[in-house]
mmCIF file of C-alpha atoms in Angstrom:
data_model
loop_
_atom_site.group_PDB
_atom_site.id
_atom_site.type_symbol
_atom_site.label_atom_id
_atom_site.label_comp_id
_atom_site.label_asym_id
_atom_site.label_seq_id
_atom_site.Cartn_x
_atom_site.Cartn_y
_atom_site.Cartn_z
ATOM 1 C CA UNK A 737 39.538 -115.412 130.850
ATOM 2 C CA UNK A 738 37.985 -114.045 127.684
ATOM 3 C CA UNK A 739 38.070 -116.501 124.831
ATOM 4 C CA UNK A 740 38.427 -115.659 121.137
ATOM 5 C CA UNK A 741 35.075 -116.263 119.428
ATOM 6 C CA UNK A 742 35.545 -117.796 115.980
ATOM 7 C CA UNK A 743 33.224 -118.376 113.023
ATOM 8 C CA UNK A 744 34.490 -121.056 110.603
ATOM 9 C CA UNK A 745 33.479 -120.493 106.971
ATOM 10 C CA UNK A 746 34.209 -123.303 104.500
ATOM 11 C CA UNK A 747 32.143 -125.127 101.885
ATOM 12 C CA UNK A 748 33.607 -128.507 102.917
ATOM 13 C CA UNK A 749 31.708 -130.179 105.762
ATOM 14 C CA UNK A 750 34.847 -132.159 106.627
ATOM 15 C CA UNK A 751 37.004 -129.028 106.869
ATOM 16 C CA UNK A 752 34.383 -127.267 108.980
ATOM 17 C CA UNK A 753 34.291 -130.238 111.372
ATOM 18 C CA UNK A 754 38.082 -130.637 111.567
ATOM 19 C CA UNK A 755 38.730 -126.938 112.078
ATOM 20 C CA UNK A 756 35.957 -126.587 114.647
ATOM 21 C CA UNK A 757 37.169 -129.573 116.639
ATOM 22 C CA UNK A 758 40.792 -128.486 116.520
ATOM 23 C CA UNK A 759 40.097 -124.859 117.464
ATOM 24 C CA UNK A 760 37.718 -125.869 120.258
ATOM 25 C CA UNK A 761 40.479 -127.906 121.902
ATOM 26 C CA UNK A 762 42.319 -124.670 122.665
ATOM 27 C CA UNK A 763 41.099 -123.184 125.973
ATOM 28 C CA UNK A 764 41.555 -119.684 124.582
ATOM 29 C CA UNK A 765 39.202 -120.227 121.625
ATOM 30 C CA UNK A 766 35.447 -120.732 121.335
ATOM 31 C CA UNK A 767 33.976 -121.768 117.958
ATOM 32 C CA UNK A 768 30.615 -119.974 117.987
ATOM 33 C CA UNK A 769 29.426 -121.297 114.636
ATOM 34 C CA UNK A 770 30.142 -122.493 111.114
ATOM 35 C CA UNK A 771 28.932 -121.507 107.662
ATOM 36 C CA UNK A 772 29.027 -123.328 104.330
ATOM 37 C CA UNK A 773 29.164 -120.205 102.167
ATOM 38 C CA UNK A 774 29.570 -116.418 102.471
ATOM 39 C CA UNK A 775 25.824 -115.681 102.337
ATOM 40 C CA UNK A 776 25.195 -117.884 105.362
ATOM 41 C CA UNK A 777 28.311 -116.399 106.994
ATOM 42 C CA UNK A 778 26.956 -112.895 106.524
ATOM 43 C CA UNK A 779 23.864 -113.717 108.569
ATOM 44 C CA UNK A 780 25.819 -115.564 111.247
ATOM 45 C CA UNK A 781 28.221 -112.637 111.659
ATOM 46 C CA UNK A 782 25.212 -110.461 112.464
ATOM 47 C CA UNK A 783 23.764 -113.022 114.881
ATOM 48 C CA UNK A 784 26.929 -114.240 116.620
ATOM 49 C CA UNK A 785 29.297 -111.236 116.478
ATOM 50 C CA UNK A 786 32.495 -113.338 116.274
ATOM 51 C CA UNK A 787 35.933 -111.919 117.016
ATOM 52 C CA UNK A 788 37.673 -113.743 114.147
ATOM 53 C CA UNK A 789 36.595 -115.348 110.889
ATOM 54 C CA UNK A 790 38.391 -118.247 109.222
ATOM 55 C CA UNK A 791 37.514 -117.945 105.541
ATOM 56 C CA UNK A 792 38.015 -120.408 102.690
ATOM 57 C CA UNK A 793 39.047 -118.966 99.341
ATOM 58 C CA UNK A 794 36.969 -121.149 97.017
ATOM 59 C CA UNK A 795 33.263 -121.368 97.898
ATOM 60 C CA UNK A 796 29.893 -121.521 96.111
ATOM 61 C CA UNK A 797 27.527 -118.576 95.566
ATOM 62 C CA UNK A 798 30.287 -116.044 96.350
ATOM 63 C CA UNK A 799 34.049 -116.590 96.355
ATOM 64 C CA UNK A 800 36.048 -115.777 99.481
ATOM 65 C CA UNK A 801 37.834 -112.801 97.931
ATOM 66 C CA UNK A 802 34.617 -111.050 96.915
ATOM 67 C CA UNK A 803 33.151 -111.704 100.341
ATOM 68 C CA UNK A 804 36.300 -110.449 102.068
ATOM 69 C CA UNK A 805 36.269 -107.262 99.989
ATOM 70 C CA UNK A 806 32.653 -106.578 100.940
ATOM 71 C CA UNK A 807 33.280 -107.462 104.583
ATOM 72 C CA UNK A 808 36.241 -105.120 104.906
ATOM 73 C CA UNK A 809 34.222 -102.286 103.426
ATOM 74 C CA UNK A 810 31.051 -102.789 105.457
ATOM 75 C CA UNK A 811 32.174 -104.474 108.702
ATOM 76 C CA UNK A 812 35.959 -104.728 109.092
ATOM 77 C CA UNK A 813 37.010 -107.597 111.345
ATOM 78 C CA UNK A 814 40.016 -109.926 111.733
ATOM 79 C CA UNK A 815 40.016 -112.626 109.042
ATOM 80 C CA UNK A 816 42.374 -115.602 108.707
ATOM 81 C CA UNK A 817 42.256 -117.081 105.202
ATOM 82 C CA UNK A 818 42.307 -120.825 104.514
ATOM 83 C CA UNK A 819 44.292 -121.435 101.339
ATOM 84 C CA UNK A 820 45.532 -124.352 99.257
ATOM 85 C CA UNK A 821 49.247 -124.961 98.710
ATOM 86 C CA UNK A 822 49.116 -124.217 94.992
ATOM 87 C CA UNK A 823 50.389 -121.419 92.759
ATOM 88 C CA UNK A 824 46.819 -120.218 92.222
ATOM 89 C CA UNK A 825 46.092 -120.517 95.937
ATOM 90 C CA UNK A 826 49.145 -118.413 96.759
ATOM 91 C CA UNK A 827 48.116 -115.657 94.339
ATOM 92 C CA UNK A 828 44.588 -115.497 95.743
ATOM 93 C CA UNK A 829 45.845 -115.491 99.317
ATOM 94 C CA UNK A 830 48.200 -112.592 98.628
ATOM 95 C CA UNK A 831 45.240 -110.713 97.174
ATOM 96 C CA UNK A 832 43.314 -111.444 100.377
ATOM 97 C CA UNK A 833 46.145 -109.986 102.476
ATOM 98 C CA UNK A 834 46.056 -106.864 100.319
ATOM 99 C CA UNK A 835 42.322 -106.556 101.003
ATOM 100 C CA UNK A 836 42.832 -106.704 104.761
ATOM 101 C CA UNK A 837 43.042 -110.326 105.888
ATOM 102 C CA UNK A 838 45.310 -110.528 108.920
ATOM 103 C CA UNK A 839 46.943 -113.889 108.190
ATOM 104 C CA UNK A 840 46.428 -117.258 106.509
ATOM 105 C CA UNK A 841 47.112 -120.928 106.891
ATOM 106 C CA UNK A 842 47.329 -123.589 104.226
ATOM 107 C CA UNK A 843 45.440 -126.832 103.845
ATOM 108 C CA UNK A 844 46.585 -129.820 101.800
ATOM 109 C CA UNK A 845 44.610 -131.524 99.062
ATOM 110 C CA UNK A 846 44.810 -134.905 100.794
ATOM 111 C CA UNK A 847 44.988 -136.370 104.302
ATOM 112 C CA UNK A 848 43.291 -133.374 105.886
ATOM 113 C CA UNK A 849 42.808 -134.900 109.324
ATOM 114 C CA UNK A 850 46.446 -135.717 110.063
ATOM 115 C CA UNK A 851 47.779 -132.503 108.501
ATOM 116 C CA UNK A 852 45.388 -130.291 110.443
ATOM 117 C CA UNK A 853 46.300 -132.152 113.633
ATOM 118 C CA UNK A 854 50.012 -131.589 112.985
ATOM 119 C CA UNK A 855 49.431 -127.866 112.424
ATOM 120 C CA UNK A 856 46.962 -127.349 115.275
ATOM 121 C CA UNK A 857 49.340 -125.242 117.355
ATOM 122 C CA UNK A 858 50.149 -122.961 114.450
ATOM 123 C CA UNK A 859 46.530 -122.547 113.343
ATOM 124 C CA UNK A 860 45.245 -121.828 116.861
ATOM 125 C CA UNK A 861 48.091 -119.367 117.335
ATOM 126 C CA UNK A 862 47.244 -117.524 114.132
ATOM 127 C CA UNK A 863 43.595 -117.218 115.110
ATOM 128 C CA UNK A 864 44.423 -115.821 118.550
ATOM 129 C CA UNK A 865 46.998 -113.418 117.137
ATOM 130 C CA UNK A 866 44.447 -112.221 114.589
ATOM 131 C CA UNK A 867 42.122 -111.314 117.440
ATOM 132 C CA UNK A 868 44.868 -109.147 118.941
ATOM 133 C CA UNK A 869 45.034 -107.129 115.716
ATOM 134 C CA UNK A 870 41.724 -105.486 116.595
ATOM 135 C CA UNK A 871 41.861 -101.763 117.457
ATOM 136 C CA UNK A 872 40.842 -102.376 121.066
ATOM 137 C CA UNK A 873 43.097 -104.202 123.497
ATOM 138 C CA UNK A 874 42.024 -107.712 124.434
ATOM 139 C CA UNK A 875 42.753 -109.611 127.622
ATOM 140 C CA UNK A 876 45.612 -112.025 127.348
ATOM 141 C CA UNK A 877 44.780 -115.568 126.320
ATOM 142 C CA UNK A 878 46.491 -118.730 127.434
ATOM 143 C CA UNK A 879 49.452 -119.580 125.214
ATOM 144 C CA UNK A 880 49.950 -122.987 123.660
ATOM 145 C CA UNK A 881 53.027 -124.996 124.522
ATOM 146 C CA UNK A 882 55.714 -124.012 122.021
ATOM 147 C CA UNK A 883 59.091 -125.452 121.075
ATOM 148 C CA UNK A 884 62.330 -123.952 122.432
ATOM 149 C CA UNK A 885 63.110 -120.536 121.036
ATOM 150 C CA UNK A 886 66.486 -120.056 119.343
ATOM 151 C CA UNK A 887 68.317 -116.777 118.814
ATOM 152 C CA UNK A 888 70.289 -115.708 115.740
ATOM 153 C CA UNK A 889 73.329 -117.381 117.349
ATOM 154 C CA UNK A 890 71.913 -120.690 116.049
ATOM 155 C CA UNK A 891 72.594 -119.526 112.483
ATOM 156 C CA UNK A 892 75.260 -116.829 112.626
ATOM 157 C CA UNK A 893 77.535 -115.849 115.549
ATOM 158 C CA UNK A 894 77.594 -112.154 116.295
ATOM 159 C CA UNK A 895 80.615 -110.438 114.751
ATOM 160 C CA UNK A 896 83.105 -108.754 117.060
ATOM 161 C CA UNK A 897 83.201 -105.686 114.804
ATOM 162 C CA UNK A 898 80.970 -104.182 112.149
ATOM 163 C CA UNK A 899 82.038 -104.034 108.533
ATOM 164 C CA UNK A 900 81.397 -101.517 105.774
ATOM 165 C CA UNK A 901 83.231 -102.984 102.814
ATOM 166 C CA UNK A 902 81.061 -101.596 100.023
ATOM 167 C CA UNK A 903 80.766 -97.871 99.431
ATOM 168 C CA UNK A 904 77.023 -97.821 98.748
ATOM 169 C CA UNK A 905 74.063 -98.186 101.105
ATOM 170 C CA UNK A 906 71.793 -101.224 101.294
ATOM 171 C CA UNK A 907 68.250 -101.012 102.658
ATOM 172 C CA UNK A 908 67.002 -103.875 104.862
ATOM 173 C CA UNK A 909 63.342 -104.475 105.729
ATOM 174 C CA UNK A 910 61.764 -106.993 108.103
ATOM 175 C CA UNK A 911 58.050 -107.714 108.572
ATOM 176 C CA UNK A 912 55.493 -110.329 109.588
ATOM 177 C CA UNK A 913 51.725 -110.080 110.183
ATOM 178 C CA UNK A 914 50.386 -107.401 107.843
ATOM 179 C CA UNK A 915 53.779 -107.162 106.200
ATOM 180 C CA UNK A 916 52.886 -108.272 102.687
ATOM 181 C CA UNK A 917 50.742 -105.176 102.267
ATOM 182 C CA UNK A 918 53.192 -102.909 104.124
ATOM 183 C CA UNK A 919 56.052 -104.062 101.890
ATOM 184 C CA UNK A 920 53.928 -103.363 98.817
ATOM 185 C CA UNK A 921 53.342 -99.785 99.986
ATOM 186 C CA UNK A 922 57.088 -99.266 100.467
ATOM 187 C CA UNK A 923 58.160 -100.873 97.184
ATOM 188 C CA UNK A 924 55.533 -99.008 95.161
ATOM 189 C CA UNK A 925 57.066 -95.728 96.293
ATOM 190 C CA UNK A 926 60.634 -96.664 95.306
ATOM 191 C CA UNK A 927 62.193 -95.310 92.077
ATOM 192 C CA UNK A 928 63.809 -97.708 89.578
ATOM 193 C CA UNK A 929 67.310 -96.634 90.627
ATOM 194 C CA UNK A 930 66.758 -97.014 94.375
ATOM 195 C CA UNK A 931 69.512 -98.539 96.509
ATOM 196 C CA UNK A 932 69.276 -102.330 96.736
ATOM 197 C CA UNK A 933 66.713 -103.637 99.209
ATOM 198 C CA UNK A 934 66.807 -106.977 101.052
ATOM 199 C CA UNK A 935 63.598 -108.172 102.675
ATOM 200 C CA UNK A 936 62.653 -110.848 105.167
ATOM 201 C CA UNK A 937 58.909 -111.400 105.459
ATOM 202 C CA UNK A 938 57.582 -114.300 107.509
ATOM 203 C CA UNK A 939 55.904 -116.380 104.801
ATOM 204 C CA UNK A 940 55.617 -120.093 103.854
ATOM 205 C CA UNK A 941 57.852 -121.495 101.148
ATOM 206 C CA UNK A 942 54.997 -121.929 98.657
ATOM 207 C CA UNK A 943 54.106 -118.234 98.900
ATOM 208 C CA UNK A 944 57.419 -116.354 98.774
ATOM 209 C CA UNK A 945 57.912 -116.833 95.020
ATOM 210 C CA UNK A 946 54.423 -115.612 94.059
ATOM 211 C CA UNK A 947 54.768 -112.778 96.584
ATOM 212 C CA UNK A 948 58.035 -111.630 94.981
ATOM 213 C CA UNK A 949 56.468 -111.855 91.513
ATOM 214 C CA UNK A 950 53.502 -109.804 92.689
ATOM 215 C CA UNK A 951 55.777 -107.138 94.145
ATOM 216 C CA UNK A 952 57.711 -107.024 90.865
ATOM 217 C CA UNK A 953 54.548 -106.013 89.023
ATOM 218 C CA UNK A 954 53.759 -103.121 91.362
ATOM 219 C CA UNK A 955 57.248 -101.650 91.844
ATOM 220 C CA UNK A 956 59.531 -99.728 89.505
ATOM 221 C CA UNK A 957 62.372 -101.761 91.013
ATOM 222 C CA UNK A 958 63.138 -105.311 89.907
ATOM 223 C CA UNK A 959 61.855 -107.578 92.677
ATOM 224 C CA UNK A 960 62.751 -111.268 92.941
ATOM 225 C CA UNK A 961 62.987 -114.159 95.364
ATOM 226 C CA UNK A 962 66.608 -114.224 96.506
ATOM 227 C CA UNK A 963 68.951 -116.942 95.210
ATOM 228 C CA UNK A 964 72.116 -118.149 96.896
ATOM 229 C CA UNK A 965 75.157 -116.247 95.599
ATOM 230 C CA UNK A 966 73.052 -113.672 93.750
ATOM 231 C CA UNK A 967 74.866 -110.293 93.474
ATOM 232 C CA UNK A 968 73.083 -107.413 95.217
ATOM 233 C CA UNK A 969 72.547 -104.587 92.739
ATOM 234 C CA UNK A 970 71.068 -101.095 92.687
ATOM 235 C CA UNK A 971 67.450 -100.969 91.569
ATOM 236 C CA UNK A 972 66.784 -104.523 92.763
ATOM 237 C CA UNK A 973 64.879 -105.889 95.769
ATOM 238 C CA UNK A 974 65.490 -109.401 97.098
ATOM 239 C CA UNK A 975 62.874 -111.277 99.144
ATOM 240 C CA UNK A 976 63.906 -114.176 101.388
ATOM 241 C CA UNK A 977 62.557 -117.579 100.323
ATOM 242 C CA UNK A 978 59.955 -118.899 102.719
ATOM 243 C CA UNK A 979 62.046 -121.897 103.705
ATOM 244 C CA UNK A 980 65.523 -120.385 104.213
ATOM 245 C CA UNK A 981 67.217 -117.574 106.093
ATOM 246 C CA UNK A 982 68.503 -114.700 103.958
ATOM 247 C CA UNK A 983 71.942 -113.262 104.803
ATOM 248 C CA UNK A 984 73.985 -110.531 103.125
ATOM 249 C CA UNK A 985 77.671 -111.328 102.773
ATOM 250 C CA UNK A 986 80.753 -109.699 101.206
ATOM 251 C CA UNK A 987 82.176 -111.871 98.433
ATOM 252 C CA UNK A 988 85.494 -110.504 97.186
ATOM 253 C CA UNK A 989 84.369 -107.316 95.467
ATOM 254 C CA UNK A 990 80.603 -107.310 95.916
ATOM 255 C CA UNK A 991 77.752 -108.031 98.281
ATOM 256 C CA UNK A 992 75.758 -111.195 97.596
ATOM 257 C CA UNK A 993 72.680 -112.949 98.942
ATOM 258 C CA UNK A 994 73.407 -116.072 100.954
ATOM 259 C CA UNK A 995 70.698 -118.581 101.844
ATOM 260 C CA UNK A 996 71.053 -120.621 105.022
ATOM 261 C CA UNK A 997 69.075 -123.766 105.850
ATOM 262 C CA UNK A 998 69.625 -123.474 109.601
ATOM 263 C CA UNK A 999 66.978 -123.933 112.310
ATOM 264 C CA UNK A 1000 64.155 -121.436 112.861
ATOM 265 C CA UNK A 1001 65.192 -118.352 114.831
ATOM 266 C CA UNK A 1002 62.585 -116.803 117.125
ATOM 267 C CA UNK A 1003 60.521 -119.695 115.705
ATOM 268 C CA UNK A 1004 60.722 -118.190 112.219
ATOM 269 C CA UNK A 1005 62.474 -119.264 109.054
ATOM 270 C CA UNK A 1006 63.333 -116.927 107.471
ATOM 271 C CA UNK A 1007 64.157 -114.740 110.455
ATOM 272 C CA UNK A 1008 64.581 -110.965 110.451
ATOM 273 C CA UNK A 1009 67.151 -111.179 113.251
ATOM 274 C CA UNK A 1010 69.364 -113.357 111.033
ATOM 275 C CA UNK A 1011 69.185 -110.908 108.111
ATOM 276 C CA UNK A 1012 69.884 -107.887 110.328
ATOM 277 C CA UNK A 1013 72.783 -109.603 112.121
ATOM 278 C CA UNK A 1014 74.411 -110.523 108.816
ATOM 279 C CA UNK A 1015 74.154 -106.912 107.689
ATOM 280 C CA UNK A 1016 75.590 -105.579 110.927
ATOM 281 C CA UNK A 1017 78.640 -107.766 110.284
ATOM 282 C CA UNK A 1018 79.085 -107.135 106.565
ATOM 283 C CA UNK A 1019 77.388 -103.840 105.692
ATOM 284 C CA UNK A 1020 77.475 -102.046 109.050
ATOM 285 C CA UNK A 1021 77.134 -98.263 108.865
ATOM 286 C CA UNK A 1022 76.053 -98.396 105.219
ATOM 287 C CA UNK A 1023 72.813 -100.134 106.256
ATOM 288 C CA UNK A 1024 69.472 -98.355 106.407
ATOM 289 C CA UNK A 1025 66.946 -100.635 108.123
ATOM 290 C CA UNK A 1026 63.232 -100.638 108.868
ATOM 291 C CA UNK A 1027 61.140 -103.019 110.961
ATOM 292 C CA UNK A 1028 57.505 -103.081 109.877
ATOM 293 C CA UNK A 1029 54.261 -104.497 111.249
ATOM 294 C CA UNK A 1030 54.363 -107.968 112.772
ATOM 295 C CA UNK A 1031 53.497 -110.082 115.797
ATOM 296 C CA UNK A 1032 56.252 -111.044 118.227
ATOM 297 C CA UNK A 1033 59.729 -109.547 118.471
ATOM 298 C CA UNK A 1034 61.765 -111.107 115.642
ATOM 299 C CA UNK A 1035 64.039 -108.406 114.267
ATOM 300 C CA UNK A 1036 64.057 -106.214 117.377
ATOM 301 C CA UNK A 1037 67.426 -107.400 118.688
ATOM 302 C CA UNK A 1038 68.827 -107.492 115.166
ATOM 303 C CA UNK A 1039 67.788 -103.875 114.645
ATOM 304 C CA UNK A 1040 69.554 -102.971 117.890
ATOM 305 C CA UNK A 1041 72.723 -104.703 116.648
ATOM 306 C CA UNK A 1042 72.495 -102.699 113.435
ATOM 307 C CA UNK A 1043 72.063 -99.453 115.347
ATOM 308 C CA UNK A 1044 75.079 -100.317 117.513
ATOM 309 C CA UNK A 1045 77.029 -100.945 114.296
ATOM 310 C CA UNK A 1046 76.255 -97.392 113.155
ATOM 311 C CA UNK A 1047 73.320 -98.109 110.835
ATOM 312 C CA UNK A 1048 70.358 -95.753 110.457
ATOM 313 C CA UNK A 1049 67.246 -97.499 111.842
ATOM 314 C CA UNK A 1050 63.514 -96.842 111.995
ATOM 315 C CA UNK A 1051 60.240 -98.641 112.744
ATOM 316 C CA UNK A 1052 56.648 -98.390 111.571
ATOM 317 C CA UNK A 1053 54.417 -96.594 114.070
ATOM 318 C CA UNK A 1054 51.650 -98.262 116.034
ATOM 319 C CA UNK A 1055 48.774 -96.444 114.355
ATOM 320 C CA UNK A 1056 49.598 -97.726 110.860
ATOM 321 C CA UNK A 1057 50.669 -101.254 111.920
ATOM 322 C CA UNK A 1058 48.323 -104.226 111.756
ATOM 323 C CA UNK A 1059 50.164 -105.518 114.846
ATOM 324 C CA UNK A 1060 52.758 -103.387 116.652
ATOM 325 C CA UNK A 1061 54.674 -106.340 118.056
ATOM 326 C CA UNK A 1062 57.986 -106.444 116.191
ATOM 327 C CA UNK A 1063 58.344 -102.674 115.661
ATOM 328 C CA UNK A 1064 57.043 -101.986 119.166
ATOM 329 C CA UNK A 1065 59.593 -104.361 120.699
ATOM 330 C CA UNK A 1066 62.398 -102.661 118.777
ATOM 331 C CA UNK A 1067 61.199 -99.231 119.871
ATOM 332 C CA UNK A 1068 61.122 -100.302 123.523
ATOM 333 C CA UNK A 1069 64.686 -101.609 123.183
ATOM 334 C CA UNK A 1070 65.797 -98.229 121.863
ATOM 335 C CA UNK A 1071 66.839 -99.924 118.614
ATOM 336 C CA UNK A 1072 65.200 -97.377 116.308
ATOM 337 C CA UNK A 1073 66.077 -93.740 115.770
ATOM 338 C CA UNK A 1074 62.628 -92.906 114.398
ATOM 339 C CA UNK A 1075 59.090 -94.304 114.181
ATOM 340 C CA UNK A 1076 56.995 -93.293 111.213
ATOM 341 C CA UNK A 1077 53.625 -94.010 109.601
ATOM 342 C CA UNK A 1078 53.776 -96.539 106.790
ATOM 343 C CA UNK A 1079 53.227 -94.065 103.980
ATOM 344 C CA UNK A 1080 56.274 -92.013 105.090
ATOM 345 C CA UNK A 1081 58.720 -94.897 105.368
ATOM 346 C CA UNK A 1082 59.831 -95.241 101.731
ATOM 347 C CA UNK A 1083 60.726 -91.554 101.427
ATOM 348 C CA UNK A 1084 62.611 -91.632 104.708
ATOM 349 C CA UNK A 1085 64.566 -94.752 103.760
ATOM 350 C CA UNK A 1086 65.616 -93.077 100.514
ATOM 351 C CA UNK A 1087 66.572 -89.855 102.291
ATOM 352 C CA UNK A 1088 68.717 -91.740 104.812
ATOM 353 C CA UNK A 1089 70.327 -93.833 102.078
ATOM 354 C CA UNK A 1090 71.328 -90.688 100.179
ATOM 355 C CA UNK A 1091 73.003 -89.159 103.224
ATOM 356 C CA UNK A 1092 76.762 -89.664 103.661
ATOM 357 C CA UNK A 1093 77.570 -92.909 105.438
ATOM 358 C CA UNK A 1094 78.284 -92.083 109.105
ATOM 359 C CA UNK A 1095 81.861 -92.209 110.291
ATOM 360 C CA UNK A 1096 82.850 -95.062 112.546
ATOM 361 C CA UNK A 1097 82.595 -94.290 116.252
ATOM 362 C CA UNK A 1098 85.705 -95.184 118.159
ATOM 363 C CA UNK A 1099 85.123 -97.808 120.833
ATOM 364 C CA UNK A 1100 85.240 -96.556 124.397
ATOM 365 C CA UNK A 1101 88.332 -97.557 126.341
#
């Protein structure tokens, strides 16, 4: 079985030791070396040819962002960033994802040993998934033991019939690995009067607020982190908080955002399946939905439920996806009417939203 070869880059000797020990305990990972700064890392990349790099943000001689930018220009490879759980750390990490980092994990300021041990499964999983984002196919690696997987039923029962109470369309977007950059591309292309957009991106709680603020600066729409009970309005985009599921509900005379503190669905919180199911029940045929790049299959069944409710659905194509897991799963289910490259998705979502809402299809008897 081919193991994922990892180079750990961090200026802290303790972090290098903890990460190396933790990663080496996974039978699917081999730590081939460590480096205390980017200049040493540059030489070790040439010598060791690792599959994945774990890269600290703050380092001497050259910061992680500058190194990442140079690396992606001269020798693109999967990189998982190591970030602090601070506002500044979140901003820098989002910049790293824009530059091409595949994913990230956070480290605390204190009690590193116990916190890393608690997150070992997640960190090892991120490193192995990053390796799969390479252009060439890799042999499967042994999976870690994972907790039971819950469906959207754990948060919201599936409605017996679809609803279309409002007269205007709402766009729904789901994404995971590579999604922060994909969402930016879509939002940048939206006009200020675009139909409302609701977004679930798999992201930690400390990062969803800064991510929404960053998207607000690059889009003509108003972009914010969704709040419970917030009215859904034209020209606005609402991003699910990193610690709660986002649902769309009808509240008397308007659609509103509802936040739900239920269990993870498909091991994610927020979950795309939960958002899509809520829209199938409340928005129905007026929904236009897209599933973008991401590992796993969260959102695939929800997209199918939306399609069955009469919504217009599409997925990002494999060529433009960092990982074609979520959109690929939806495509295999037949849940999407179209698959498109990333730079065509915004225009297509707008075109579909401006079409007349499809008539309800009578149920077969």
